[in-house]
Steps between C-alpha positions, in 0.01 A plus 500: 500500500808263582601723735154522691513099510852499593403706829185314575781194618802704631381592794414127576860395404663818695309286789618218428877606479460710806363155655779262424736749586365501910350183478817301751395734777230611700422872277234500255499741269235645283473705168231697373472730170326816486442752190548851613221738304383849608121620496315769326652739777916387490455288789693182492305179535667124576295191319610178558492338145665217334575648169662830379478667154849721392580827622297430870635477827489232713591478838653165672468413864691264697408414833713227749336377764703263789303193620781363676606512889854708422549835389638504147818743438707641192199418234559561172177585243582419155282542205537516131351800328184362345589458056368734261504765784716759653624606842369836584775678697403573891201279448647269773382504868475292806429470839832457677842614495653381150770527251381510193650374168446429161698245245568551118661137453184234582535525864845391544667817640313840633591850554360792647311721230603692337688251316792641344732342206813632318445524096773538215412734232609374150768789550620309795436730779359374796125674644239349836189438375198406723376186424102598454207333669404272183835255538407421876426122527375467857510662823612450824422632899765419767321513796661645809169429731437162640182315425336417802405155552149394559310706222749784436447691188716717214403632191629596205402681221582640142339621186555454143427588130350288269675515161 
């Protein structure tokens, strides 16, 4: 149950982050959660909800819109992964030309996945060992398109697992 409440005010306060983080220029952004289910017959269905129990899938999508009179260039879409949940790999998706990355560290640095590290054994021999989805912190598009002024739109998207 503390996870269901938790979820019924993320998605408000993913808003509100993704707000204050565009809010010195003219691009609005926008957040919405869905939980991902599939019908009687397989088919995947999208709800929009505001709260998740563990082990479903919700999917997150980000849309930017530009208000302003000048075409915006070199944007960069940061958000953290959602707590109590997990990155599903290749969830992510969007509607322009993007690099995409993820961070392990809070959102200070970010690297292309898959995130590699270098472990010592107790033996001391060294092995690289792929840093799995459930460390990632937040994510991050660089994107190579422009948004157009005067109501130009990108959107962004990724899902996640409720633990």
């Amino acid at each position: 149950m503390k996870v269901k409440t938790l979820f019924k005010t993320l998605p408000l306060a993913c808003l509100l982050c993704a707000g204050m983080a565009i809010a010195k220029g003219p691009v609005e952004g926008t957040i919405q959660a869905y939980v991902v289910v599939q019908d009687e017959n397989g088919k995947e269905i999208i709800q929009e909800t505001s709260s998740a129990v563990p082990g479903q899938v919700m999917e997150y999508r980000l849309r930017f819109a530009n208000k302003g009179e000048s075409d915006v260039r070199g944007l960069k879409i940061v958000d953290p992964i959602p707590v109590q949940t997990i990155f599903i790999p290749d969830s992510n998706s969007t509607s322009v030309t993007s690099v995409f990355e993820v961070s392990i560290d809070g959102g200070k640095t970010f690297e292309s996945i898959p995130v590699k590290r270098i472990e010592t054994k107790a033996d001391g021999t060294q092995q690289e060992v792929v840093v799995p989805p459930e460390q990632y912190t937040h994510l991050r598009w660089n994107a190579a398109d422009t948004l157009n002024s005067n109501g130009g739109t990108q959107e962004y998207a990724y899902r996640v697992r409720v633990k």
